[in-house]
CSV table of C-alpha atoms and ligand atoms in Angstrom, one decimal:
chain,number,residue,atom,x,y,z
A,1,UNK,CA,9.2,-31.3,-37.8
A,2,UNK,CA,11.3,-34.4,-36.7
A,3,UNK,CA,11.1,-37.3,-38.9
A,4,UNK,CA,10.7,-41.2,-36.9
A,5,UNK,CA,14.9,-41.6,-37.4
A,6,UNK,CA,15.4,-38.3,-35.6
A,7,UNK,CA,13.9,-38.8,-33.0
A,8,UNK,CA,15.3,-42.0,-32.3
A,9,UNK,CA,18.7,-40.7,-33.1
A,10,UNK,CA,18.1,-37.8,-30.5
A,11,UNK,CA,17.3,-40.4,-27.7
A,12,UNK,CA,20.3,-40.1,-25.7
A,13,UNK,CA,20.3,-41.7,-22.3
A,14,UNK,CA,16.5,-42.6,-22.6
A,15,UNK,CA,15.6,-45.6,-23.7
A,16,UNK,CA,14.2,-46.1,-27.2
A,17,UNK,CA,11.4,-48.1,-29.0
A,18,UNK,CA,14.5,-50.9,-29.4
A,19,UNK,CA,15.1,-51.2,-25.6
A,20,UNK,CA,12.0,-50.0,-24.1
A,21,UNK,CA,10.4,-53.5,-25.8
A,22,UNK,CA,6.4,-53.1,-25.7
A,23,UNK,CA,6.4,-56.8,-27.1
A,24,UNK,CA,7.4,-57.7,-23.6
A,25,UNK,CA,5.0,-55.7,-22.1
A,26,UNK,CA,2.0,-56.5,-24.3
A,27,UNK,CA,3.1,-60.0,-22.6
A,28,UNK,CA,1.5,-58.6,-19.3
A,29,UNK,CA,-1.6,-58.1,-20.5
A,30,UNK,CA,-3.8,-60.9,-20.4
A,31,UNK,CA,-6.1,-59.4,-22.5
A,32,UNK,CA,-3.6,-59.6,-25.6
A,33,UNK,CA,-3.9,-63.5,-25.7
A,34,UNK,CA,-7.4,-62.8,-27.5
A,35,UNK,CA,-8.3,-62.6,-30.3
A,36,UNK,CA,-11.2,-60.7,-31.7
A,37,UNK,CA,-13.2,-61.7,-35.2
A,38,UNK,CA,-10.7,-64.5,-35.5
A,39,UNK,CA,-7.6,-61.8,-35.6
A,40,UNK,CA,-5.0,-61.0,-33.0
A,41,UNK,CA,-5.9,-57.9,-31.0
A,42,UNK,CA,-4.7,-55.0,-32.2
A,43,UNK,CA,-5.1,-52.1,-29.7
A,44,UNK,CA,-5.3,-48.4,-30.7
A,45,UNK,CA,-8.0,-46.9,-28.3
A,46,UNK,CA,-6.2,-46.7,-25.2
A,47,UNK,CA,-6.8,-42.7,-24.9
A,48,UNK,CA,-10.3,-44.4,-24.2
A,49,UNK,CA,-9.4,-46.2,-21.8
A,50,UNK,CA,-6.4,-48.4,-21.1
A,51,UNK,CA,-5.9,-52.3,-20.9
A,52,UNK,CA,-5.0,-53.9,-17.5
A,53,UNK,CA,-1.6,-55.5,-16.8
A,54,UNK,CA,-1.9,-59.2,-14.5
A,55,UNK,CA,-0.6,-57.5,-11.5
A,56,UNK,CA,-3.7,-55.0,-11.6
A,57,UNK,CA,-6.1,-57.6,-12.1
A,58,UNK,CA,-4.2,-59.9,-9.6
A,59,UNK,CA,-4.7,-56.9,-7.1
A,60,UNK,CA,-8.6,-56.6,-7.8
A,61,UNK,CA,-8.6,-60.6,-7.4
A,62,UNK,CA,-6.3,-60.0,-3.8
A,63,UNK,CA,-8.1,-57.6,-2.3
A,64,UNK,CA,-11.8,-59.2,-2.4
A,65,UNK,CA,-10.7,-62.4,-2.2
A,66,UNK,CA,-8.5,-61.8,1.4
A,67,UNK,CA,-8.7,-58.3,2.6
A,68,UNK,CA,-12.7,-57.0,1.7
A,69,UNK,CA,-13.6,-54.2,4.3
A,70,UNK,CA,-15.0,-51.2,4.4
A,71,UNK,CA,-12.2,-48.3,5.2
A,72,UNK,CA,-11.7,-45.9,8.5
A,73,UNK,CA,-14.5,-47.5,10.3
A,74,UNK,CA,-13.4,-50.9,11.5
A,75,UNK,CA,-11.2,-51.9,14.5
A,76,UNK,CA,-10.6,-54.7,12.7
A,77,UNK,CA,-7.4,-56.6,11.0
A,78,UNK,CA,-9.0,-56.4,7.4
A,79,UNK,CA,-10.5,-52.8,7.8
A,80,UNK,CA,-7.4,-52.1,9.0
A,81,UNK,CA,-5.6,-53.7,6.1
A,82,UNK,CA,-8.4,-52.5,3.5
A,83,UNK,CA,-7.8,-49.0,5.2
A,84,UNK,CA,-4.0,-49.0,4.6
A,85,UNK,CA,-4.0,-50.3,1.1
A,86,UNK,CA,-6.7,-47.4,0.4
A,87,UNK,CA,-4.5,-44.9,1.8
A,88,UNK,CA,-1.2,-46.2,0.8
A,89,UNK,CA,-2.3,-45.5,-2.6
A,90,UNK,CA,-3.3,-41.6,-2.4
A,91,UNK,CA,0.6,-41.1,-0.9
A,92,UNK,CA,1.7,-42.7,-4.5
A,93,UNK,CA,-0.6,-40.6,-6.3
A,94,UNK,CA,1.2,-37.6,-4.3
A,95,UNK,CA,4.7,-38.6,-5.1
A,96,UNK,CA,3.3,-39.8,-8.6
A,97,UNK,CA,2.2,-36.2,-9.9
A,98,UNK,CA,5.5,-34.2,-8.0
A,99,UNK,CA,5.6,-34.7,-4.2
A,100,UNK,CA,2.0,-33.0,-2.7
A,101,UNK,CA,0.5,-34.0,0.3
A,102,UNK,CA,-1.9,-36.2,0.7
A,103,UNK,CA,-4.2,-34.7,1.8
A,104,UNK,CA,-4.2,-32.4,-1.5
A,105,UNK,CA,-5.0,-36.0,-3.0
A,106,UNK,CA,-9.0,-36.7,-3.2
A,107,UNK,CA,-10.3,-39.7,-4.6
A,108,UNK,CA,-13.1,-39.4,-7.1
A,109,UNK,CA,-15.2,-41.6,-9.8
A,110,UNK,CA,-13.3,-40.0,-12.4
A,111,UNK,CA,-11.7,-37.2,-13.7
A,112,UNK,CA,-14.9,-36.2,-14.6
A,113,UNK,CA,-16.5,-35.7,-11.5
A,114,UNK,CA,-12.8,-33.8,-10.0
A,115,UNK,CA,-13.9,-31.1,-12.4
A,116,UNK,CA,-17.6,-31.1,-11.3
A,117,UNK,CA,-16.0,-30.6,-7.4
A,118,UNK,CA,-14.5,-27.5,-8.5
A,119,UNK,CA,-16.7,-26.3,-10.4
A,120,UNK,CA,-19.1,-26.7,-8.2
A,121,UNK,CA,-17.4,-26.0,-5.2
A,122,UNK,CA,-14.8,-24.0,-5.6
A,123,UNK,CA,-16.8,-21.6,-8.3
A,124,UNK,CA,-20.3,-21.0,-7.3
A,125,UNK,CA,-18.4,-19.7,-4.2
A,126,UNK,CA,-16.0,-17.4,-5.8
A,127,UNK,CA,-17.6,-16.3,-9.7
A,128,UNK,CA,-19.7,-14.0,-9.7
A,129,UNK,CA,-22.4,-12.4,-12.7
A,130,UNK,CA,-19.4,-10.0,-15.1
A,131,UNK,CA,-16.2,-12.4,-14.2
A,132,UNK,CA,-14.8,-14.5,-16.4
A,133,UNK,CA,-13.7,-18.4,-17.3
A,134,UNK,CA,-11.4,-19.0,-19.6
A,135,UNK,CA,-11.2,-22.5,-21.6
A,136,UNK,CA,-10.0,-23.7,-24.5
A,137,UNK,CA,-11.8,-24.9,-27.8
A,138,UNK,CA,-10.1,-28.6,-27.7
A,139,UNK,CA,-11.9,-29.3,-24.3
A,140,UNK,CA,-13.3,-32.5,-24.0
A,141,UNK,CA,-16.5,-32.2,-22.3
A,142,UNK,CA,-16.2,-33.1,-18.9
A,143,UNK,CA,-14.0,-30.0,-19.1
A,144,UNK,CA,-16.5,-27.7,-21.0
A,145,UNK,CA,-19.4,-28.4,-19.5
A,146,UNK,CA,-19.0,-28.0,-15.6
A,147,UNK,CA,-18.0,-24.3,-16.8
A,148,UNK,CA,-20.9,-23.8,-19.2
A,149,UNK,CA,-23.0,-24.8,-16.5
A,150,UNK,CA,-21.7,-22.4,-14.0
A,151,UNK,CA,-21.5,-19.6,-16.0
A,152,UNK,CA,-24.7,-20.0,-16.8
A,153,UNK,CA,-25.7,-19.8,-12.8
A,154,UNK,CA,-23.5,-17.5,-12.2
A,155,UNK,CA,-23.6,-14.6,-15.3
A,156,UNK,CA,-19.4,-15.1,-15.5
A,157,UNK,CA,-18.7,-15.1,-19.1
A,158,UNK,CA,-17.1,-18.5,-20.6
A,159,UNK,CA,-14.3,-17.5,-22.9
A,160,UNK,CA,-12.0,-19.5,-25.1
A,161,UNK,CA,-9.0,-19.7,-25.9
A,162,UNK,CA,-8.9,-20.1,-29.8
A,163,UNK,CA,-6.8,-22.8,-31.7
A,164,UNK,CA,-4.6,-22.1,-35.0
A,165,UNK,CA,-5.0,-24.2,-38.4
A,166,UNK,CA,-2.6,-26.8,-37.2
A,167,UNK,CA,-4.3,-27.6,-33.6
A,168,UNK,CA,-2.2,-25.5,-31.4
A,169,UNK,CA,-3.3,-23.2,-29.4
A,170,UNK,CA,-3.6,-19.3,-30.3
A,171,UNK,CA,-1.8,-17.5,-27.6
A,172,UNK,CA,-1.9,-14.0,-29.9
A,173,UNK,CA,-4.4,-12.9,-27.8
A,174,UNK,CA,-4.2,-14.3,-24.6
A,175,UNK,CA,-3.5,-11.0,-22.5
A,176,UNK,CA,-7.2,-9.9,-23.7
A,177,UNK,CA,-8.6,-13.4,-23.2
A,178,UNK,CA,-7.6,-13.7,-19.7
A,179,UNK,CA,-7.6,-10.7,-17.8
A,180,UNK,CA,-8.1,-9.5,-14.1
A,181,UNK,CA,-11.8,-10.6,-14.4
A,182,UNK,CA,-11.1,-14.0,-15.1
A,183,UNK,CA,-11.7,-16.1,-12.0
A,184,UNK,CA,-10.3,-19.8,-13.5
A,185,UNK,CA,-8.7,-20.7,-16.4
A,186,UNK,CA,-9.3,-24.4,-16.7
A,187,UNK,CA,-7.8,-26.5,-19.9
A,188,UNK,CA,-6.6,-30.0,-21.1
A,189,UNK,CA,-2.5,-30.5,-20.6
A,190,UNK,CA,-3.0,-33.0,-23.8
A,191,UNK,CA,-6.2,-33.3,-26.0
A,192,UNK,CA,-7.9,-36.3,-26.6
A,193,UNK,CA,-8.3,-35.7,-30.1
A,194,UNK,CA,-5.4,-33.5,-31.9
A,195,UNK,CA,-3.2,-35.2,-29.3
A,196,UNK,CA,-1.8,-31.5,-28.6
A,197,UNK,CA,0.3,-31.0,-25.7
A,198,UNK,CA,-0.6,-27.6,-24.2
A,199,UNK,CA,2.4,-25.1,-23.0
A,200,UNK,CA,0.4,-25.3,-19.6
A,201,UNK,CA,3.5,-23.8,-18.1
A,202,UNK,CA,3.1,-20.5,-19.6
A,203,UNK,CA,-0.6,-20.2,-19.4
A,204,UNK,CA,-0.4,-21.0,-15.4
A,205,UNK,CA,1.5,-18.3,-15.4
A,206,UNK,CA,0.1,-15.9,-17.1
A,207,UNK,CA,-2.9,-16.6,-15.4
A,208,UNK,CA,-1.9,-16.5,-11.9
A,209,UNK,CA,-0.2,-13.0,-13.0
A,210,UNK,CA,-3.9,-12.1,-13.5
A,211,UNK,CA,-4.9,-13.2,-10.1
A,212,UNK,CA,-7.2,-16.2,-11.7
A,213,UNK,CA,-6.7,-19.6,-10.6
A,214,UNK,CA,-6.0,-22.7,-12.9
A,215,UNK,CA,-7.2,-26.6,-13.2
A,216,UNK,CA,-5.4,-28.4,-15.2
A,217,UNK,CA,-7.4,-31.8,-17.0
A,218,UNK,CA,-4.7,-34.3,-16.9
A,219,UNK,CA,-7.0,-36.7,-18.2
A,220,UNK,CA,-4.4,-37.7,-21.7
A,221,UNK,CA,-1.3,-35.8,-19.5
A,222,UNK,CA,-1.3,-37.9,-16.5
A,223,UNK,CA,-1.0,-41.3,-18.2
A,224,UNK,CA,1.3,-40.6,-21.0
A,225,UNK,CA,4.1,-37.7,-19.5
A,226,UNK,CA,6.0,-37.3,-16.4
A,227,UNK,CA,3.5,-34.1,-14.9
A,228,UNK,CA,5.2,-32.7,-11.6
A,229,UNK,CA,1.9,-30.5,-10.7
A,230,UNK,CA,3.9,-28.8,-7.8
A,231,UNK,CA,6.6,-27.2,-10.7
A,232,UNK,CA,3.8,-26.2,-12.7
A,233,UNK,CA,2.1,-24.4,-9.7
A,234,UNK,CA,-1.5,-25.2,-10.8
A,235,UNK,CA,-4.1,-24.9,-8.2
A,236,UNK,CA,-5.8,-27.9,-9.3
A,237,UNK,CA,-5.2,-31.4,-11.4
A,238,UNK,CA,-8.2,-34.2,-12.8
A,239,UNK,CA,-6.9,-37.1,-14.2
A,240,UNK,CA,-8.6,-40.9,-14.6
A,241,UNK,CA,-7.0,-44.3,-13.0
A,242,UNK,CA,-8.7,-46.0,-16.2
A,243,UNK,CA,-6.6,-44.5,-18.6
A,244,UNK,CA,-3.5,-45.6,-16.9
A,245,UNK,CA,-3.6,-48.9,-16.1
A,246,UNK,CA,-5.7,-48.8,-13.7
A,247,UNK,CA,-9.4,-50.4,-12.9
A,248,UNK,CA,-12.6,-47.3,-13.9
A,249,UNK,CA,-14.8,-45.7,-11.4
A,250,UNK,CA,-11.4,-44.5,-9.7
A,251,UNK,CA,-10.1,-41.1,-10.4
A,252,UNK,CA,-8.2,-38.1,-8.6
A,253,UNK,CA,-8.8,-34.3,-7.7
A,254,UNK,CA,-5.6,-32.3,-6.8
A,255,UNK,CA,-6.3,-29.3,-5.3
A,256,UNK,CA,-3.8,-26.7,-3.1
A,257,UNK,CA,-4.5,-27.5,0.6
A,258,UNK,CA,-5.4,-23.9,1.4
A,259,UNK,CA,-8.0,-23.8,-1.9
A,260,UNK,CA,-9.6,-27.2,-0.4
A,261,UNK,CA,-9.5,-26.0,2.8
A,262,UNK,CA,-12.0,-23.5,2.2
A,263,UNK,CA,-14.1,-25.4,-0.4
A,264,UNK,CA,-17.5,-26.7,1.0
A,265,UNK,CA,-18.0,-30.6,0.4
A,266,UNK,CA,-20.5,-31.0,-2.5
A,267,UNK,CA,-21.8,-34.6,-1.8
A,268,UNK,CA,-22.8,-35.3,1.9
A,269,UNK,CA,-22.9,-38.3,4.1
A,270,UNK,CA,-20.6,-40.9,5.7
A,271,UNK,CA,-17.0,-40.5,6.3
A,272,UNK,CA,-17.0,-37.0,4.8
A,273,UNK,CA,-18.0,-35.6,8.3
A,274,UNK,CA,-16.2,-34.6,11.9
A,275,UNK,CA,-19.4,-34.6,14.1
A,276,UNK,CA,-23.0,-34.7,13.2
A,277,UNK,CA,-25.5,-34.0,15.9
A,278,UNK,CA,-29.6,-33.6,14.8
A,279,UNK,CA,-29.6,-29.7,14.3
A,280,UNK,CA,-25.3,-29.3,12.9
A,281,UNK,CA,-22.9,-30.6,11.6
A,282,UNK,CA,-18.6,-30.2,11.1
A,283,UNK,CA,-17.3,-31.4,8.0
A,284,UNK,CA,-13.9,-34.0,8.2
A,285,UNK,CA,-10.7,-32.7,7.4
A,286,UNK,CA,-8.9,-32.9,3.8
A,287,UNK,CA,-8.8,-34.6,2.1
A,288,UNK,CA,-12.0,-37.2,3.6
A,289,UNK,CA,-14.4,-34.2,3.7
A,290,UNK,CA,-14.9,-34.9,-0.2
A,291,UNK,CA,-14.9,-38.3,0.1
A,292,UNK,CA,-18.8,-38.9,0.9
A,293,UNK,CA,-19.6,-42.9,1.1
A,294,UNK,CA,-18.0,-46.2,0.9
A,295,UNK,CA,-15.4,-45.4,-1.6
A,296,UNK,CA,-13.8,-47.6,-4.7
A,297,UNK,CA,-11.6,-49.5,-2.4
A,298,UNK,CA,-10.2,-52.3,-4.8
A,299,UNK,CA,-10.1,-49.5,-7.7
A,300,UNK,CA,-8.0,-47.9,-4.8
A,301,UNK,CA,-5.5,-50.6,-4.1
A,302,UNK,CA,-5.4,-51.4,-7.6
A,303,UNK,CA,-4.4,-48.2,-9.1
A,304,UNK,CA,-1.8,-48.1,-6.6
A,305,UNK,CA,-0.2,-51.5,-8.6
A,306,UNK,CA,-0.5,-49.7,-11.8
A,307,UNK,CA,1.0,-46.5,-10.4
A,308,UNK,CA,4.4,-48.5,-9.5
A,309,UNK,CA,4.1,-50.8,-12.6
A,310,UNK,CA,4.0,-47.2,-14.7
A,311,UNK,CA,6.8,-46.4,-12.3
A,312,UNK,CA,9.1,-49.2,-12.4
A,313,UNK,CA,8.8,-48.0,-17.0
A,314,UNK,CA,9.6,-44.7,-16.0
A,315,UNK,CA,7.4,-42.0,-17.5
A,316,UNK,CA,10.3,-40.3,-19.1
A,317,UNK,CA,10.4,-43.7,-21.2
A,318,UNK,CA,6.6,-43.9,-21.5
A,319,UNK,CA,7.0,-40.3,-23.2
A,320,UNK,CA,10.0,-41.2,-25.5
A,321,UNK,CA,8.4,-44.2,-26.7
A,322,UNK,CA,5.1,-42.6,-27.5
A,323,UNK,CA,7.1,-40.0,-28.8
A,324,UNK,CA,8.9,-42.7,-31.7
A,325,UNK,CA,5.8,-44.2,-32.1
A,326,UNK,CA,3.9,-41.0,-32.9
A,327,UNK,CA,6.0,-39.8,-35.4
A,328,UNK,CA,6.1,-43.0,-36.8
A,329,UNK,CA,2.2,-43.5,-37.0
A,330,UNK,CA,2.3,-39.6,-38.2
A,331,UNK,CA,4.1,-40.8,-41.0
A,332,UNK,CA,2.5,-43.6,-42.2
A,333,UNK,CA,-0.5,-42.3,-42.1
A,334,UNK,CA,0.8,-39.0,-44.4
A,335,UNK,CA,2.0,-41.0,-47.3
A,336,UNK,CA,-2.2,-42.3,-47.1
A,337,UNK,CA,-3.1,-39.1,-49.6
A,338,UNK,CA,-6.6,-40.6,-48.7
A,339,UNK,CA,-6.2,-40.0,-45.1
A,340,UNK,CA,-6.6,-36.9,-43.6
A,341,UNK,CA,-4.7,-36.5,-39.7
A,342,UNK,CA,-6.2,-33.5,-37.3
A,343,UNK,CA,-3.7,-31.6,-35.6
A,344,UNK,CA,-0.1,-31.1,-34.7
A,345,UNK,CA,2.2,-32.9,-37.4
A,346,UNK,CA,5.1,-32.5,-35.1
A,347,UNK,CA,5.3,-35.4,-32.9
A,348,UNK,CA,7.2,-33.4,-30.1
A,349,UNK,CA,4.3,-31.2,-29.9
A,350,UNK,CA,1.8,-33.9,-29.5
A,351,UNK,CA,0.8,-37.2,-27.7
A,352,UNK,CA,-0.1,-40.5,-29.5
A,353,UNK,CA,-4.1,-39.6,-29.4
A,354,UNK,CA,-4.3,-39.2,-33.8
A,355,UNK,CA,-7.6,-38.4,-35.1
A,356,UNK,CA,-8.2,-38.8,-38.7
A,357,UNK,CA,-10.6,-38.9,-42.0
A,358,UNK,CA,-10.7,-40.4,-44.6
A,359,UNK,CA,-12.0,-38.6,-47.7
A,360,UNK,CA,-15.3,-40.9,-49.0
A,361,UNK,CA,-15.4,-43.5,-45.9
A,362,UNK,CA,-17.4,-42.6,-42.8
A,363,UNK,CA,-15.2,-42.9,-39.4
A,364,UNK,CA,-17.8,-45.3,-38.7
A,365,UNK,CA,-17.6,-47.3,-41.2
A,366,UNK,CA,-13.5,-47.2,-41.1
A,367,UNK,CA,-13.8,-48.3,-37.3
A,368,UNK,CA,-16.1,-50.9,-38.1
A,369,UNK,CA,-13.9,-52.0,-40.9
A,370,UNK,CA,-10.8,-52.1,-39.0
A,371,UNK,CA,-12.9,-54.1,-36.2
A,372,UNK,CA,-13.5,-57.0,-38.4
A,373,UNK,CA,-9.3,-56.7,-38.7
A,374,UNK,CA,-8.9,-56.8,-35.1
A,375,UNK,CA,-8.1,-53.3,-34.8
A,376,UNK,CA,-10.1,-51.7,-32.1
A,377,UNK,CA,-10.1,-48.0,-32.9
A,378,UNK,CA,-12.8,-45.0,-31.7
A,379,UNK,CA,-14.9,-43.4,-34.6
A,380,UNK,CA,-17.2,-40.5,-33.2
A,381,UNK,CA,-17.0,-36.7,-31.7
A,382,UNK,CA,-14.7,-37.9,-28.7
A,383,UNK,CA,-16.7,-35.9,-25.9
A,384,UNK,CA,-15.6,-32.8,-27.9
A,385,UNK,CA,-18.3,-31.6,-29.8
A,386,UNK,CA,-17.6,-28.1,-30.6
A,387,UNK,CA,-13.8,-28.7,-31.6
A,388,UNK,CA,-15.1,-31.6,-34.0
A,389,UNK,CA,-17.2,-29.0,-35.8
A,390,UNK,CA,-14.7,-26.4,-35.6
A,391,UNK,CA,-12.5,-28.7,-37.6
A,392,UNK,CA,-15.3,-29.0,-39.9
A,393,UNK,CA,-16.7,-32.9,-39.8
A,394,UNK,CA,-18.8,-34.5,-37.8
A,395,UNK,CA,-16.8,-37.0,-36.4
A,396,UNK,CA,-13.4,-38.6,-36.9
A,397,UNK,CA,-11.1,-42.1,-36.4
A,398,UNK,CA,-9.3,-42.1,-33.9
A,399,UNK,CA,-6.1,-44.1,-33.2
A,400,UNK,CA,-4.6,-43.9,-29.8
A,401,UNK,CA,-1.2,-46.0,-28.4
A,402,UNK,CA,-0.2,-46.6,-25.3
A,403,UNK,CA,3.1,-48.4,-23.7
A,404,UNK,CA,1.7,-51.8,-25.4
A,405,UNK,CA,1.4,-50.8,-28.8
A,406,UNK,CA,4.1,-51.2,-31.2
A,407,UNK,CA,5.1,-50.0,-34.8
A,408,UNK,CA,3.9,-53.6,-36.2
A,409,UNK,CA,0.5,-51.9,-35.0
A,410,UNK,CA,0.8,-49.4,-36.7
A,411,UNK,CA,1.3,-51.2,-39.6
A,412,UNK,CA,-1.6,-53.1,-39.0
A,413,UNK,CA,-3.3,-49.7,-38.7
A,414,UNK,CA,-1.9,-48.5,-42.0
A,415,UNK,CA,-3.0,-51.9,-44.1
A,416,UNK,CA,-5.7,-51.7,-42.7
A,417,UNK,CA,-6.8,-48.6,-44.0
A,418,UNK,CA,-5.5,-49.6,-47.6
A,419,UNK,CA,-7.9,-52.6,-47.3
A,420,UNK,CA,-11.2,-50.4,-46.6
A,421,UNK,CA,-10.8,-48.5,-49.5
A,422,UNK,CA,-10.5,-51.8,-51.1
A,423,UNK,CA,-13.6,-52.9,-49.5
A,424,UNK,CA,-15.4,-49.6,-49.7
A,425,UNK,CA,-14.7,-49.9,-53.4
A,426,UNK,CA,-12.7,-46.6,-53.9
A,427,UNK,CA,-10.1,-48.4,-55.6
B,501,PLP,N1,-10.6,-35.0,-20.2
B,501,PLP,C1,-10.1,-35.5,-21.2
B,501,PLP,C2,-9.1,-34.8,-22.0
B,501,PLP,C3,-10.4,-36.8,-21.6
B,501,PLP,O1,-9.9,-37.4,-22.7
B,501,PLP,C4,-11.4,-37.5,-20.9
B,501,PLP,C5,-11.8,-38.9,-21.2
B,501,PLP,O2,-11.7,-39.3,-22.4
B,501,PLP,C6,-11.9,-36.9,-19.7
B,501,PLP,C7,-11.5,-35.6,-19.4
B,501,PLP,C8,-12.9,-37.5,-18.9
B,501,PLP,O3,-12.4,-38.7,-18.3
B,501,PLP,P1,-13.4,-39.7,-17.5
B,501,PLP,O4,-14.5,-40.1,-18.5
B,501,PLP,O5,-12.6,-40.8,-17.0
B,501,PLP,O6,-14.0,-38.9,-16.4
């Protein structure tokens, strides 16, 4: 494992924790200038959801304020602008995830619902009663239970991959685990609770070897590591505008154009169709055929401003400074020998998502402790049930950064912790 200085010292080109500067960027944020239970703001929940520089919110403000139309249906000089600032965003979201076409970019409510398409869509068309899925046992579960669900109407048999003691995953077996019945092997790129990164590289592979296909949740990826989907090869991609920078309600399906192409729509209506007459119907063409409904327009416009304001960091920087940041937070919270930290202790195998315990206080109580500090940190089963029980609790803390946060955070974080056990009288 790499200490904090390592890492920093390995840095090369890349910018560091020193010139990457989140003190400037918290400055970006309105939401910083508050302060909550008389304290200054102290953000560690981001893998939540994130905060919202100016020029997203200015964006929001913009587009009602001066361009509000509906999209694709107007003639019109603000449909027309409200139409181009909706589809000027999914060609960023293409170039944004490794250069797809559009049209293999869909617009959804969430990352949430992305899965639901394909699991819907996509699987009750192709698994059948004997195949198999294959997930993992650190899926959150907007990516568990689409699959339960479908095997469960389909007879396919849900496997998982297994994880090891230290919250990797256990690839000892994964020739057994997916084989030629497997139909899809679906898994997070990052989880949102041991912070793992996933070697989604070799699992794509080994999958498409087996003839199965593979979605990748990009929910934690997306947001916090440069993912070029096209290198990977995988057939399809979820991730959430929320959770990087971006307004909620607003999220993306990637899917290969010839997998969409066949895929039947799974929410009818408006814009999603080519012709309509009383008796028929012919659906649009990709990627509006699963766009049903007046979509999130201003979510649209606005994720495209945090798109280029994640651009103009760089998301090899976003990376290396999560990177310093998580193996210093990995630190400090090790020399707590009250504190317990759930999975990966090596930072390069991990993202800044660090879920912990702490031996006699609740996670509850710790998150509502570290509230009245200003800390805002999540305390429950974070959507992942069955991994939360598989690492024996029933909930954690969790602390999560983002491009804002910085090591005086962490410190906060740290002191913090000291001080509940103070308060909790275990000391
Ligand atoms: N997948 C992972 C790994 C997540 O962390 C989350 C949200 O926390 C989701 C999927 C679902 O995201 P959303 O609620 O935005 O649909």
């Amino acid at each position: 494992m790499k200490s904090h200085r390592q890492i920093l010292e390995m840095s090369g080109g890349v910018p560091t924790v020193t010139s990457f500067k989140p003190e400037r960027i918290k400055l970006d944020f309105p939401i910083f200038t508050r302060t909550v239970h008389g304290k200054p703001l102290i953000y560690l929940d981001s893998a939540a959801t994130t905060q919202k520089p100016q020029v997203v919110l200015d964006t929001i403000e913009k587009y009602y304020s001066y361009q509000n139309a509906n999209v694709h249906r107007g003639l019109h000089t603000l449909a027309e602008e409200a139409t181009a600032a909706y589809e000027a965003t999914r060609t960023k979201v293409a170039e944004f995830i490794g250069g797809v076409k559009p049209e293999e970019v869909i617009f959804t409510r969430n990352a949430t619902e992305a899965i639901n398409i394909v699991a819907q869509s996509w699987g009750e068309a192709n698994v059948r009663h004997g195949d198999r899925i294959v997930i993992t046992q650190m899926e959150h579960h907007a990516n568990l239970v689409p699959w339960l669900m479908l095997s469960r109407k389909t007879g396919a048999k849900l496997k998982y991959i297994k994880i090891t003691g230290d919250g990797l995953l256990d690839l000892s077996d994964i020739d057994e685990i997916i084989d030629s019945r497997t139909k899809i092997v679906a898994l997070t790129q990052m989880s949102n609770v041991l912070g793992t990164i996933n070697p989604v590289e070799e699992i794509i592979e080994i999958a498409h070897k087996k003839g199965a296909m593979v979605l990748i949740d990009g929910a934690q990826s997306v947001p916090h590591l440069p993912v070029d989907i096209k290198a990977l090869h995988a057939d399809f991609l979820a991730f959430s505008a929320h959770k990087m920078l971006g307004p909620t309600g607003i999220g993306i399906l990637y899917g290969k154009q010839e997998f969409l192409e066949k895929m039947e729509p799974v929410t009818y209506g408006g814009e999603m169709i080519s012709d309509v007459r009383f008796e028929s119907v012919r659906w649009n063409t990709l990627p509006w055929k699963f766009e049903a409904g007046t979509p999130h327009i201003a979510g649209a416009a606005a994720f495209g401003a945090a798109l280029q304001y994640l651009q103009n960091l760089g998301m090899d920087n976003i990376r290396r400074h999560e990177l310093e940041l998580t193996a210093y937070a990995l630190e400090r919270l090790a020399a707590l020998d009250f504190i317990k930290v759930f999975g990966p202790t090596d930072p390069e195998k991990r993202g800044g998502a660090i879920a912990f315990a702490d031996n006699d206080i609740h996670p509850h109580d710790l998150a509502t402790f570290l509230d009245t500090l200003g800390i805002a940190v999540r305390a429950g089963h974070h959507c992942a049930q069955p991994l939360t029980k598989l690492l024996g609790v029933s909930s954690t803390t969790r602390a999560s950064i983002y491009i804002y946060n910085t090591t005086d955070d962490i410190d906060h974080l740290a002191d913090g912790l000291n001080e509940a056990r103070k308060y909790f009288r275990y000391v």
